[in-house]
Protein backbone atom coordinates (compact mmCIF):
# COMPACT_ATOMS: atom_id res chain seq x y z
CA UNK A 1 0.00 0.00 0.00
CA UNK A 2 1.67 3.23 -1.12
CA UNK A 3 -1.28 5.48 -2.01
CA UNK A 4 -2.11 7.99 0.74
CA UNK A 5 -4.87 10.59 0.84
CA UNK A 6 -4.75 13.52 3.27
CA UNK A 7 -8.12 15.07 4.08
CA UNK A 8 -8.53 18.17 6.24
CA UNK A 9 -10.80 20.80 4.64
CA UNK A 10 -10.67 24.11 6.52
CA UNK A 11 -10.92 27.73 5.44
CA UNK A 12 -9.00 29.08 8.45
CA UNK A 13 -5.29 28.97 9.20
CA UNK A 14 -4.02 27.47 12.44
CA UNK A 15 -1.90 24.78 14.01
CA UNK A 16 -4.04 21.90 12.72
CA UNK A 17 -3.90 23.12 9.14
CA UNK A 18 -0.10 23.44 9.26
CA UNK A 19 0.12 20.02 10.89
CA UNK A 20 -1.67 18.29 8.01
CA UNK A 21 0.35 20.26 5.49
CA UNK A 22 3.57 19.02 7.10
CA UNK A 23 2.20 15.49 7.32
CA UNK A 24 1.57 15.46 3.57
CA UNK A 25 5.08 16.73 2.92
CA UNK A 26 6.82 14.21 5.20
CA UNK A 27 4.75 11.20 4.17
CA UNK A 28 5.29 11.97 0.48
CA UNK A 29 8.77 10.54 0.94
CA UNK A 30 7.23 7.08 1.51
CA UNK A 31 3.79 7.34 -0.10
CA UNK A 32 2.13 8.60 -3.23
CA UNK A 33 0.27 11.49 -1.54
CA UNK A 34 -2.82 13.32 -2.74
CA UNK A 35 -4.51 16.07 -0.74
CA UNK A 36 -8.29 15.83 -1.06
CA UNK A 37 -9.87 19.19 -0.45
CA UNK A 38 -12.74 21.55 -1.23
CA UNK A 39 -12.72 24.88 -3.05
CA UNK A 40 -11.48 27.73 -0.89
CA UNK A 41 -9.80 25.49 1.66
CA UNK A 42 -6.48 26.55 3.18
CA UNK A 43 -4.60 23.27 2.80
CA UNK A 44 -4.96 22.95 -0.96
CA UNK A 45 -4.01 26.59 -1.50
CA UNK A 46 -0.86 26.30 0.60
CA UNK A 47 0.45 22.85 -0.36
CA UNK A 48 3.25 23.49 -2.82
CA UNK A 49 5.28 20.28 -2.84
CA UNK A 50 6.51 18.61 -6.01
CA UNK A 51 5.63 15.16 -4.73
CA UNK A 52 2.09 16.01 -3.52
CA UNK A 53 -0.96 16.35 -5.74
CA UNK A 54 -4.13 18.27 -4.91
CA UNK A 55 -7.58 17.09 -5.95
CA UNK A 56 -10.78 19.05 -5.31
CA UNK A 57 -13.88 17.16 -4.26
CA UNK A 58 -17.30 17.73 -5.79
CA UNK A 59 -19.97 19.17 -3.52
CA UNK A 60 -22.68 16.91 -4.95
CA UNK A 61 -20.86 13.68 -5.81
CA UNK A 62 -18.97 11.21 -3.65
CA UNK A 63 -15.48 10.21 -4.68
CA UNK A 64 -14.43 6.58 -5.07
CA UNK A 65 -11.11 5.86 -3.35
CA UNK A 66 -8.79 3.02 -4.22
CA UNK A 67 -9.49 0.08 -1.85
CA UNK A 68 -5.73 -0.47 -1.47
CA UNK A 69 -5.14 3.10 -0.34
CA UNK A 70 -4.99 4.91 3.01
CA UNK A 71 -6.80 8.05 4.20
CA UNK A 72 -5.36 10.25 6.96
CA UNK A 73 -7.72 12.74 8.59
CA UNK A 74 -8.59 14.34 11.91
CA UNK A 75 -10.91 12.37 14.19
CA UNK A 76 -13.31 15.32 14.07
CA UNK A 77 -13.88 14.66 10.35
CA UNK A 78 -14.90 11.02 10.75
CA UNK A 79 -18.67 11.51 10.50
CA UNK A 80 -18.46 13.47 7.27
CA UNK A 81 -16.45 10.85 5.37
CA UNK A 82 -19.53 8.89 4.15
CA UNK A 83 -20.84 12.14 2.64
CA UNK A 84 -17.60 12.74 0.76
CA UNK A 85 -16.57 9.24 -0.29
CA UNK A 86 -18.21 6.12 -1.67
CA UNK A 87 -18.14 2.99 0.45
CA UNK A 88 -14.83 1.21 -0.10
CA UNK A 89 -12.06 -0.77 1.54
CA UNK A 90 -9.81 2.29 1.77
CA UNK A 91 -8.19 2.21 5.21
CA UNK A 92 -8.75 5.20 7.50
CA UNK A 93 -6.44 6.66 10.16
CA UNK A 94 -8.25 8.98 12.60
CA UNK A 95 -5.91 11.39 14.36
CA UNK A 96 -7.34 13.01 17.49
CA UNK A 97 -5.56 16.39 17.46
CA UNK A 98 -7.72 18.13 20.05
CA UNK A 99 -9.07 16.70 23.33
CA UNK A 100 -12.65 17.32 22.17
CA UNK A 101 -12.43 16.07 18.56
CA UNK A 102 -14.77 13.19 19.43
CA UNK A 103 -16.78 14.88 22.19
CA UNK A 104 -20.15 16.57 21.41
CA UNK A 105 -19.84 20.33 21.86
CA UNK A 106 -22.60 20.38 24.48
CA UNK A 107 -20.15 18.87 26.97
CA UNK A 108 -17.98 21.95 26.64
CA UNK A 109 -20.72 24.33 27.82
CA UNK A 110 -19.26 24.65 31.29
CA UNK A 111 -21.99 26.97 32.56
CA UNK A 112 -24.33 23.97 32.45
CA UNK A 113 -22.26 22.35 35.17
CA UNK A 114 -23.60 24.95 37.58
CA UNK A 115 -27.11 23.63 36.99
CA UNK A 116 -28.13 21.01 39.52
CA UNK A 117 -29.51 18.69 36.87
CA UNK A 118 -26.40 18.81 34.68
CA UNK A 119 -25.43 15.19 35.29
CA UNK A 120 -28.95 14.04 34.34
CA UNK A 121 -28.87 16.34 31.32
CA UNK A 122 -25.50 14.93 30.28
CA UNK A 123 -26.83 11.37 30.34
CA UNK A 124 -29.84 12.43 28.26
CA UNK A 125 -27.59 14.11 25.71
CA UNK A 126 -25.41 11.02 25.64
CA UNK A 127 -28.38 8.92 24.60
CA UNK A 128 -29.19 11.26 21.69
CA UNK A 129 -26.11 13.07 20.44
CA UNK A 130 -23.27 11.03 21.81
CA UNK A 131 -24.34 7.71 20.27
CA UNK A 132 -22.62 8.30 16.94
CA UNK A 133 -19.48 9.73 18.57
CA UNK A 134 -19.23 6.72 20.85
CA UNK A 135 -19.77 4.28 18.00
CA UNK A 136 -17.02 5.85 15.89
CA UNK A 137 -14.65 6.01 18.85
CA UNK A 138 -15.12 2.41 19.91
CA UNK A 139 -15.16 1.11 16.33
CA UNK A 140 -11.98 2.95 15.34
CA UNK A 141 -10.21 1.93 18.54
CA UNK A 142 -11.18 -1.72 18.06
CA UNK A 143 -9.74 -1.56 14.54
CA UNK A 144 -6.45 -0.01 15.78
CA UNK A 145 -7.18 3.11 13.74
CA UNK A 146 -7.70 5.85 16.34
CA UNK A 147 -4.61 7.73 17.54
CA UNK A 148 -4.25 10.59 19.99
CA UNK A 149 -1.78 13.44 19.89
CA UNK A 150 -1.24 13.55 23.66
CA UNK A 151 -2.30 12.40 27.10
CA UNK A 152 -5.00 15.07 27.39
CA UNK A 153 -6.79 13.66 24.35
CA UNK A 154 -6.45 10.14 25.73
CA UNK A 155 -7.94 11.11 29.10
CA UNK A 156 -10.80 13.01 27.46
CA UNK A 157 -11.83 10.02 25.34
CA UNK A 158 -11.50 7.65 28.30
CA UNK A 159 -13.67 9.96 30.40
CA UNK A 160 -16.50 10.41 27.89
CA UNK A 161 -16.45 7.12 25.98
CA UNK A 162 -14.67 4.70 28.33
CA UNK A 163 -12.16 3.88 25.58
CA UNK A 164 -8.75 3.65 27.18
CA UNK A 165 -5.07 3.16 26.36
CA UNK A 166 -5.21 4.67 22.90
CA UNK A 167 -1.85 4.82 21.10
CA UNK A 168 -0.01 8.11 20.64
CA UNK A 169 0.73 9.74 17.30
CA UNK A 170 2.53 12.92 18.44
CA UNK A 171 2.30 16.17 16.50
CA UNK A 172 5.60 17.32 15.07
CA UNK A 173 7.76 19.94 13.43
CA UNK A 174 9.85 19.39 10.33
CA UNK A 175 13.51 18.64 10.90
CA UNK A 176 14.46 21.83 9.07
CA UNK A 177 12.54 23.86 11.65
CA UNK A 178 14.84 22.75 14.47
CA UNK A 179 17.68 25.21 14.89
CA UNK A 180 19.15 26.21 18.21
CA UNK A 181 20.00 29.91 18.57
CA UNK A 182 23.28 29.99 20.51
CA UNK A 183 23.37 33.79 20.72
CA UNK A 184 20.14 34.34 22.67
CA UNK A 185 20.18 37.27 25.10
CA UNK A 186 21.42 36.10 28.50
CA UNK A 187 19.77 38.76 30.65
CA UNK A 188 16.26 40.22 30.49
CA UNK A 189 16.79 43.05 32.96
CA UNK A 190 15.34 46.30 31.62
CA UNK A 191 13.16 44.93 28.84
CA UNK A 192 11.47 41.70 27.80
CA UNK A 193 10.14 40.74 24.38
CA UNK A 194 7.25 38.30 24.72
CA UNK A 195 5.72 36.32 21.86
CA UNK A 196 2.29 34.70 21.58
CA UNK A 197 1.94 32.21 18.72
CA UNK A 198 -1.47 30.82 17.87
CA UNK A 199 -4.84 31.62 16.42
CA UNK A 200 -6.79 34.32 18.29
CA UNK A 201 -10.14 32.62 18.47
CA UNK A 202 -13.34 33.22 20.43
CA UNK A 203 -13.42 29.66 21.65
CA UNK A 204 -10.75 28.08 23.86
CA UNK A 205 -7.68 30.32 23.34
CA UNK A 206 -9.05 33.82 23.93
CA UNK A 207 -9.32 33.39 27.71
CA UNK A 208 -5.73 32.25 28.22
CA UNK A 209 -4.48 35.08 26.00
CA UNK A 210 -6.40 37.52 28.17
CA UNK A 211 -4.85 35.94 31.29
CA UNK A 212 -1.34 36.26 29.87
CA UNK A 213 -1.89 39.92 28.99
CA UNK A 214 -3.22 40.78 32.46
CA UNK A 215 -0.39 38.93 34.21
CA UNK A 216 2.25 40.63 32.06
CA UNK A 217 0.60 43.99 32.74
CA UNK A 218 0.73 43.37 36.49
CA UNK A 219 4.38 42.32 36.40
CA UNK A 220 5.42 45.27 34.25
CA UNK A 221 3.71 47.66 36.66
CA UNK A 222 5.31 46.12 39.76
CA UNK A 223 8.81 45.66 38.34
CA UNK A 224 9.14 48.73 36.14
CA UNK A 225 10.47 46.51 33.36
CA UNK A 226 9.43 47.41 29.82
CA UNK A 227 7.50 44.50 28.30
CA UNK A 228 6.34 44.19 24.70
CA UNK A 229 3.94 41.41 23.76
CA UNK A 230 3.70 40.53 20.08
CA UNK A 231 0.70 38.41 19.11
CA UNK A 232 1.35 36.27 16.04
CA UNK A 233 -1.92 34.86 14.74
CA UNK A 234 -5.26 36.06 13.53
CA UNK A 235 -8.92 35.37 14.15
CA UNK A 236 -12.18 36.83 15.43
CA UNK A 237 -10.84 37.16 18.97
CA UNK A 238 -8.49 39.97 17.99
CA UNK A 239 -11.12 42.71 17.91
CA UNK A 240 -12.77 41.30 21.03
CA UNK A 241 -9.62 41.41 23.15
CA UNK A 242 -8.60 44.81 21.83
CA UNK A 243 -11.99 46.26 22.72
CA UNK A 244 -12.17 44.61 26.14
CA UNK A 245 -8.72 45.77 27.26
CA UNK A 246 -8.77 49.20 25.59
CA UNK A 247 -8.02 51.87 28.18
CA UNK A 248 -7.53 49.27 30.92
CA UNK A 249 -3.88 48.33 30.36
CA UNK A 250 -0.66 50.12 29.52
CA UNK A 251 1.18 47.04 28.28
CA UNK A 252 2.53 47.40 24.76
CA UNK A 253 0.62 44.76 22.78
CA UNK A 254 1.32 44.42 19.06
CA UNK A 255 -1.04 42.36 16.93
CA UNK A 256 1.15 41.30 14.01
CA UNK A 257 -1.35 38.96 12.34
CA UNK A 258 -0.37 35.70 10.69
CA UNK A 259 3.29 35.33 9.80
CA UNK A 260 5.01 32.65 7.72
CA UNK A 261 8.46 31.44 6.79
CA UNK A 262 11.39 33.77 7.36
CA UNK A 263 9.19 36.48 8.88
CA UNK A 264 7.86 34.12 11.55
CA UNK A 265 11.35 32.81 12.24
CA UNK A 266 12.59 36.37 12.71
CA UNK A 267 9.88 37.10 15.29
CA UNK A 268 10.71 33.91 17.20
CA UNK A 269 14.46 34.54 17.20
CA UNK A 270 14.07 38.12 18.41
CA UNK A 271 11.82 37.17 21.35
CA UNK A 272 12.96 36.40 24.90
CA UNK A 273 10.07 34.11 25.87
CA UNK A 274 7.10 32.54 24.10
CA UNK A 275 3.59 31.50 25.10
CA UNK A 276 1.66 28.91 23.07
CA UNK A 277 -0.23 25.63 23.10
CA UNK A 278 -0.45 22.71 20.71
CA UNK A 279 1.94 22.45 17.79
CA UNK A 280 2.69 26.19 18.06
CA UNK A 281 4.50 25.57 21.35
CA UNK A 282 6.71 23.03 19.59
CA UNK A 283 7.52 25.55 16.84
CA UNK A 284 8.78 28.03 19.42
CA UNK A 285 10.84 25.44 21.29
CA UNK A 286 12.33 24.16 18.02
CA UNK A 287 14.15 27.50 17.75
CA UNK A 288 15.39 27.31 21.34
CA UNK A 289 12.97 29.98 22.57
CA UNK A 290 12.12 29.53 26.27
CA UNK A 291 8.53 28.39 25.89
CA UNK A 292 5.55 28.37 28.24
CA UNK A 293 3.07 25.61 27.42
CA UNK A 294 -0.38 27.11 27.94
CA UNK A 295 -3.57 25.36 29.00
CA UNK A 296 -6.95 26.16 27.47
CA UNK A 297 -10.34 27.19 28.79
CA UNK A 298 -13.82 27.94 27.48
CA UNK A 299 -14.41 30.54 30.20
CA UNK A 300 -12.53 33.26 32.07
CA UNK A 301 -9.41 32.17 33.95
CA UNK A 302 -8.83 33.31 37.54
CA UNK A 303 -5.75 35.26 38.58
CA UNK A 304 -4.39 32.31 40.56
CA UNK A 305 -3.55 30.44 37.35
CA UNK A 306 0.01 29.13 37.27
CA UNK A 307 2.28 28.44 34.30
CA UNK A 308 4.74 25.73 33.27
CA UNK A 309 7.64 25.37 30.85
CA UNK A 310 7.06 22.99 27.96
CA UNK A 311 9.59 20.49 29.33
CA UNK A 312 7.64 20.23 32.60
CA UNK A 313 5.06 17.87 31.14
CA UNK A 314 4.84 14.28 29.93
CA UNK A 315 3.10 11.98 27.46
CA UNK A 316 3.35 14.52 24.64
CA UNK A 317 0.89 16.82 26.41
CA UNK A 318 0.48 20.16 24.62
CA UNK A 319 -2.33 21.83 26.58
CA UNK A 320 -4.97 20.84 29.14
CA UNK A 321 -8.52 21.91 29.91
CA UNK A 322 -8.20 24.08 33.01
CA UNK A 323 -11.77 23.51 34.15
CA UNK A 324 -11.80 19.71 34.11
CA UNK A 325 -8.27 18.42 34.57
CA UNK A 326 -6.24 18.55 37.76
CA UNK A 327 -2.97 20.26 36.93
CA UNK A 328 0.13 21.05 38.94
CA UNK A 329 1.59 24.09 37.26
CA UNK A 330 4.07 25.80 39.55
CA UNK A 331 4.95 29.28 38.47
CA UNK A 332 3.31 32.69 38.66
CA UNK A 333 4.36 35.24 36.04
CA UNK A 334 6.94 36.96 38.25
CA UNK A 335 8.59 33.63 39.09
CA UNK A 336 8.71 32.67 35.42
CA UNK A 337 10.36 35.88 34.34
CA UNK A 338 12.85 35.73 37.21
CA UNK A 339 13.83 32.22 36.09
CA UNK A 340 14.13 33.48 32.54
CA UNK A 341 16.60 36.13 33.64
CA UNK A 342 18.67 33.87 35.90
CA UNK A 343 18.49 30.55 34.03
CA UNK A 344 17.54 31.56 30.51
CA UNK A 345 20.27 29.58 28.77
CA UNK A 346 19.46 26.32 30.56
CA UNK A 347 15.73 26.80 30.00
CA UNK A 348 16.32 27.46 26.31
CA UNK A 349 18.31 24.23 25.92
CA UNK A 350 15.72 22.23 27.88
CA UNK A 351 12.87 23.50 25.67
CA UNK A 352 14.78 22.70 22.49
CA UNK A 353 15.75 19.20 23.64
CA UNK A 354 12.23 18.39 24.78
CA UNK A 355 10.74 19.43 21.43
CA UNK A 356 13.25 17.45 19.42
CA UNK A 357 13.01 14.29 21.52
CA UNK A 358 9.19 14.22 21.55
CA UNK A 359 7.98 16.06 18.44
CA UNK A 360 10.42 15.53 15.61
CA UNK A 361 9.65 14.58 12.03
CA UNK A 362 11.66 11.38 12.45
CA UNK A 363 9.61 10.21 15.43
CA UNK A 364 6.35 10.94 13.61
CA UNK A 365 7.43 8.96 10.53
CA UNK A 366 8.40 5.89 12.56
CA UNK A 367 5.22 5.91 14.67
CA UNK A 368 2.99 6.50 11.64
CA UNK A 369 4.39 3.54 9.71
CA UNK A 370 3.98 1.28 12.74
CA UNK A 371 0.41 2.52 13.19
CA UNK A 372 -0.61 1.86 9.60
CA UNK A 373 0.67 -1.70 9.63
CA UNK A 374 -1.77 -2.68 12.40
CA UNK A 375 -4.86 -0.62 11.52
CA UNK A 376 -7.85 -1.94 9.56
CA UNK A 377 -10.76 0.54 9.83
CA UNK A 378 -12.21 1.30 6.38
CA UNK A 379 -14.56 3.89 4.93
CA UNK A 380 -17.07 1.07 4.53
CA UNK A 381 -17.08 0.64 8.33
CA UNK A 382 -18.06 4.30 8.75
CA UNK A 383 -21.12 3.80 6.56
CA UNK A 384 -22.67 1.82 9.39
CA UNK A 385 -22.54 4.71 11.89
mmCIF file with all atom_site columns, N, CA, C and O in Angstrom, residues 91-110:
data_model
loop_
_atom_site.group_PDB
_atom_site.id
_atom_site.type_symbol
_atom_site.label_atom_id
_atom_site.label_alt_id
_atom_site.label_comp_id
_atom_site.label_asym_id
_atom_site.label_entity_id
_atom_site.label_seq_id
_atom_site.pdbx_PDB_ins_code
_atom_site.Cartn_x
_atom_site.Cartn_y
_atom_site.Cartn_z
_atom_site.occupancy
_atom_site.B_iso_or_equiv
_atom_site.pdbx_formal_charge
_atom_site.auth_seq_id
_atom_site.auth_comp_id
_atom_site.auth_asym_id
_atom_site.auth_atom_id
_atom_site.pdbx_PDB_model_num
ATOM 1  N N  . UNK A 1 91  ? -8.440  2.142  3.781  1.00 0.00 ? 91  UNK A N  1
ATOM 2  C CA . UNK A 1 91  ? -8.191  2.210  5.212  1.00 0.00 ? 91  UNK A CA 1
ATOM 3  C C  . UNK A 1 91  ? -8.185  3.656  5.697  1.00 0.00 ? 91  UNK A C  1
ATOM 4  O O  . UNK A 1 91  ? -7.765  4.571  4.979  1.00 0.00 ? 91  UNK A O  1
ATOM 5  N N  . UNK A 1 92  ? -8.638  3.863  6.934  1.00 0.00 ? 92  UNK A N  1
ATOM 6  C CA . UNK A 1 92  ? -8.750  5.203  7.504  1.00 0.00 ? 92  UNK A CA 1
ATOM 7  C C  . UNK A 1 92  ? -7.952  5.291  8.802  1.00 0.00 ? 92  UNK A C  1
ATOM 8  O O  . UNK A 1 92  ? -8.070  4.424  9.677  1.00 0.00 ? 92  UNK A O  1
ATOM 9  N N  . UNK A 1 93  ? -7.146  6.341  8.918  1.00 0.00 ? 93  UNK A N  1
ATOM 10 C CA . UNK A 1 93  ? -6.443  6.659  10.157 1.00 0.00 ? 93  UNK A CA 1
ATOM 11 C C  . UNK A 1 93  ? -7.069  7.923  10.728 1.00 0.00 ? 93  UNK A C  1
ATOM 12 O O  . UNK A 1 93  ? -7.051  8.982  10.080 1.00 0.00 ? 93  UNK A O  1
ATOM 13 N N  . UNK A 1 94  ? -7.657  7.820  11.921 1.00 0.00 ? 94  UNK A N  1
ATOM 14 C CA . UNK A 1 94  ? -8.249  8.978  12.595 1.00 0.00 ? 94  UNK A CA 1
ATOM 15 C C  . UNK A 1 94  ? -7.264  9.498  13.637 1.00 0.00 ? 94  UNK A C  1
ATOM 16 O O  . UNK A 1 94  ? -6.863  8.764  14.540 1.00 0.00 ? 94  UNK A O  1
ATOM 17 N N  . UNK A 1 95  ? -6.918  10.754 13.492 1.00 0.00 ? 95  UNK A N  1
ATOM 18 C CA . UNK A 1 95  ? -5.914  11.388 14.364 1.00 0.00 ? 95  UNK A CA 1
ATOM 19 C C  . UNK A 1 95  ? -6.632  12.397 15.256 1.00 0.00 ? 95  UNK A C  1
ATOM 20 O O  . UNK A 1 95  ? -7.140  13.407 14.783 1.00 0.00 ? 95  UNK A O  1
ATOM 21 N N  . UNK A 1 96  ? -6.680  12.112 16.540 1.00 0.00 ? 96  UNK A N  1
ATOM 22 C CA . UNK A 1 96  ? -7.336  13.013 17.491 1.00 0.00 ? 96  UNK A CA 1
ATOM 23 C C  . UNK A 1 96  ? -6.354  14.119 17.864 1.00 0.00 ? 96  UNK A C  1
ATOM 24 O O  . UNK A 1 96  ? -5.431  13.913 18.656 1.00 0.00 ? 96  UNK A O  1
ATOM 25 N N  . UNK A 1 97  ? -6.529  15.309 17.278 1.00 0.00 ? 97  UNK A N  1
ATOM 26 C CA . UNK A 1 97  ? -5.564  16.389 17.457 1.00 0.00 ? 97  UNK A CA 1
ATOM 27 C C  . UNK A 1 97  ? -6.084  17.505 18.359 1.00 0.00 ? 97  UNK A C  1
ATOM 28 O O  . UNK A 1 97  ? -5.491  18.586 18.430 1.00 0.00 ? 97  UNK A O  1
ATOM 29 N N  . UNK A 1 98  ? -7.184  17.228 19.035 1.00 0.00 ? 98  UNK A N  1
ATOM 30 C CA . UNK A 1 98  ? -7.720  18.129 20.051 1.00 0.00 ? 98  UNK A CA 1
ATOM 31 C C  . UNK A 1 98  ? -8.488  17.262 21.043 1.00 0.00 ? 98  UNK A C  1
ATOM 32 O O  . UNK A 1 98  ? -9.165  16.312 20.639 1.00 0.00 ? 98  UNK A O  1
ATOM 33 N N  . UNK A 1 99  ? -8.395  17.544 22.346 1.00 0.00 ? 99  UNK A N  1
ATOM 34 C CA . UNK A 1 99  ? -9.067  16.695 23.334 1.00 0.00 ? 99  UNK A CA 1
ATOM 35 C C  . UNK A 1 99  ? -10.553 16.470 23.067 1.00 0.00 ? 99  UNK A C  1
ATOM 36 O O  . UNK A 1 99  ? -11.111 15.447 23.464 1.00 0.00 ? 99  UNK A O  1
ATOM 37 N N  . UNK A 1 100 ? -11.219 17.422 22.372 1.00 0.00 ? 100 UNK A N  1
ATOM 38 C CA . UNK A 1 100 ? -12.651 17.323 22.169 1.00 0.00 ? 100 UNK A CA 1
ATOM 39 C C  . UNK A 1 100 ? -13.035 17.009 20.727 1.00 0.00 ? 100 UNK A C  1
ATOM 40 O O  . UNK A 1 100 ? -14.158 17.264 20.303 1.00 0.00 ? 100 UNK A O  1
ATOM 41 N N  . UNK A 1 101 ? -12.108 16.453 19.937 1.00 0.00 ? 101 UNK A N  1
ATOM 42 C CA . UNK A 1 101 ? -12.430 16.073 18.563 1.00 0.00 ? 101 UNK A CA 1
ATOM 43 C C  . UNK A 1 101 ? -13.606 15.114 18.488 1.00 0.00 ? 101 UNK A C  1
ATOM 44 O O  . UNK A 1 101 ? -14.398 15.163 17.542 1.00 0.00 ? 101 UNK A O  1
ATOM 45 N N  . UNK A 1 102 ? -13.712 14.209 19.458 1.00 0.00 ? 102 UNK A N  1
ATOM 46 C CA . UNK A 1 102 ? -14.768 13.195 19.434 1.00 0.00 ? 102 UNK A CA 1
ATOM 47 C C  . UNK A 1 102 ? -15.744 13.354 20.588 1.00 0.00 ? 102 UNK A C  1
ATOM 48 O O  . UNK A 1 102 ? -16.396 12.394 21.011 1.00 0.00 ? 102 UNK A O  1
ATOM 49 N N  . UNK A 1 103 ? -15.856 14.584 21.094 1.00 0.00 ? 103 UNK A N  1
ATOM 50 C CA . UNK A 1 103 ? -16.778 14.884 22.188 1.00 0.00 ? 103 UNK A CA 1
ATOM 51 C C  . UNK A 1 103 ? -17.823 15.877 21.689 1.00 0.00 ? 103 UNK A C  1
ATOM 52 O O  . UNK A 1 103 ? -17.468 16.935 21.168 1.00 0.00 ? 103 UNK A O  1
ATOM 53 N N  . UNK A 1 104 ? -19.124 15.599 21.834 1.00 0.00 ? 104 UNK A N  1
ATOM 54 C CA . UNK A 1 104 ? -20.146 16.569 21.414 1.00 0.00 ? 104 UNK A CA 1
ATOM 55 C C  . UNK A 1 104 ? -19.924 17.913 22.084 1.00 0.00 ? 104 UNK A C  1
ATOM 56 O O  . UNK A 1 104 ? -19.570 17.982 23.271 1.00 0.00 ? 104 UNK A O  1
ATOM 57 N N  . UNK A 1 105 ? -20.140 18.996 21.350 1.00 0.00 ? 105 UNK A N  1
ATOM 58 C CA . UNK A 1 105 ? -19.844 20.333 21.857 1.00 0.00 ? 105 UNK A CA 1
ATOM 59 C C  . UNK A 1 105 ? -20.646 20.693 23.092 1.00 0.00 ? 105 UNK A C  1
ATOM 60 O O  . UNK A 1 105 ? -20.234 21.547 23.881 1.00 0.00 ? 105 UNK A O  1
ATOM 61 N N  . UNK A 1 106 ? -21.779 20.044 23.322 1.00 0.00 ? 106 UNK A N  1
ATOM 62 C CA . UNK A 1 106 ? -22.596 20.378 24.484 1.00 0.00 ? 106 UNK A CA 1
ATOM 63 C C  . UNK A 1 106 ? -21.845 20.118 25.781 1.00 0.00 ? 106 UNK A C  1
ATOM 64 O O  . UNK A 1 106 ? -22.050 20.774 26.791 1.00 0.00 ? 106 UNK A O  1
ATOM 65 N N  . UNK A 1 107 ? -20.912 19.179 25.762 1.00 0.00 ? 107 UNK A N  1
ATOM 66 C CA . UNK A 1 107 ? -20.152 18.871 26.970 1.00 0.00 ? 107 UNK A CA 1
ATOM 67 C C  . UNK A 1 107 ? -19.211 20.014 27.349 1.00 0.00 ? 107 UNK A C  1
ATOM 68 O O  . UNK A 1 107 ? -18.741 20.086 28.479 1.00 0.00 ? 107 UNK A O  1
ATOM 69 N N  . UNK A 1 108 ? -18.918 20.878 26.379 1.00 0.00 ? 108 UNK A N  1
ATOM 70 C CA . UNK A 1 108 ? -17.978 21.954 26.639 1.00 0.00 ? 108 UNK A CA 1
ATOM 71 C C  . UNK A 1 108 ? -18.665 23.214 27.159 1.00 0.00 ? 108 UNK A C  1
ATOM 72 O O  . UNK A 1 108 ? -18.010 24.210 27.412 1.00 0.00 ? 108 UNK A O  1
ATOM 73 N N  . UNK A 1 109 ? -19.991 23.181 27.291 1.00 0.00 ? 109 UNK A N  1
ATOM 74 C CA . UNK A 1 109 ? -20.717 24.331 27.818 1.00 0.00 ? 109 UNK A CA 1
ATOM 75 C C  . UNK A 1 109 ? -20.635 24.292 29.339 1.00 0.00 ? 109 UNK A C  1
ATOM 76 O O  . UNK A 1 109 ? -21.527 23.802 30.028 1.00 0.00 ? 109 UNK A O  1
ATOM 77 N N  . UNK A 1 110 ? -19.546 24.818 29.863 1.00 0.00 ? 110 UNK A N  1
ATOM 78 C CA . UNK A 1 110 ? -19.255 24.654 31.286 1.00 0.00 ? 110 UNK A CA 1
ATOM 79 C C  . UNK A 1 110 ? -20.283 25.311 32.193 1.00 0.00 ? 110 UNK A C  1
ATOM 80 O O  . UNK A 1 110 ? -20.454 24.908 33.344 1.00 0.00 ? 110 UNK A O  1
#
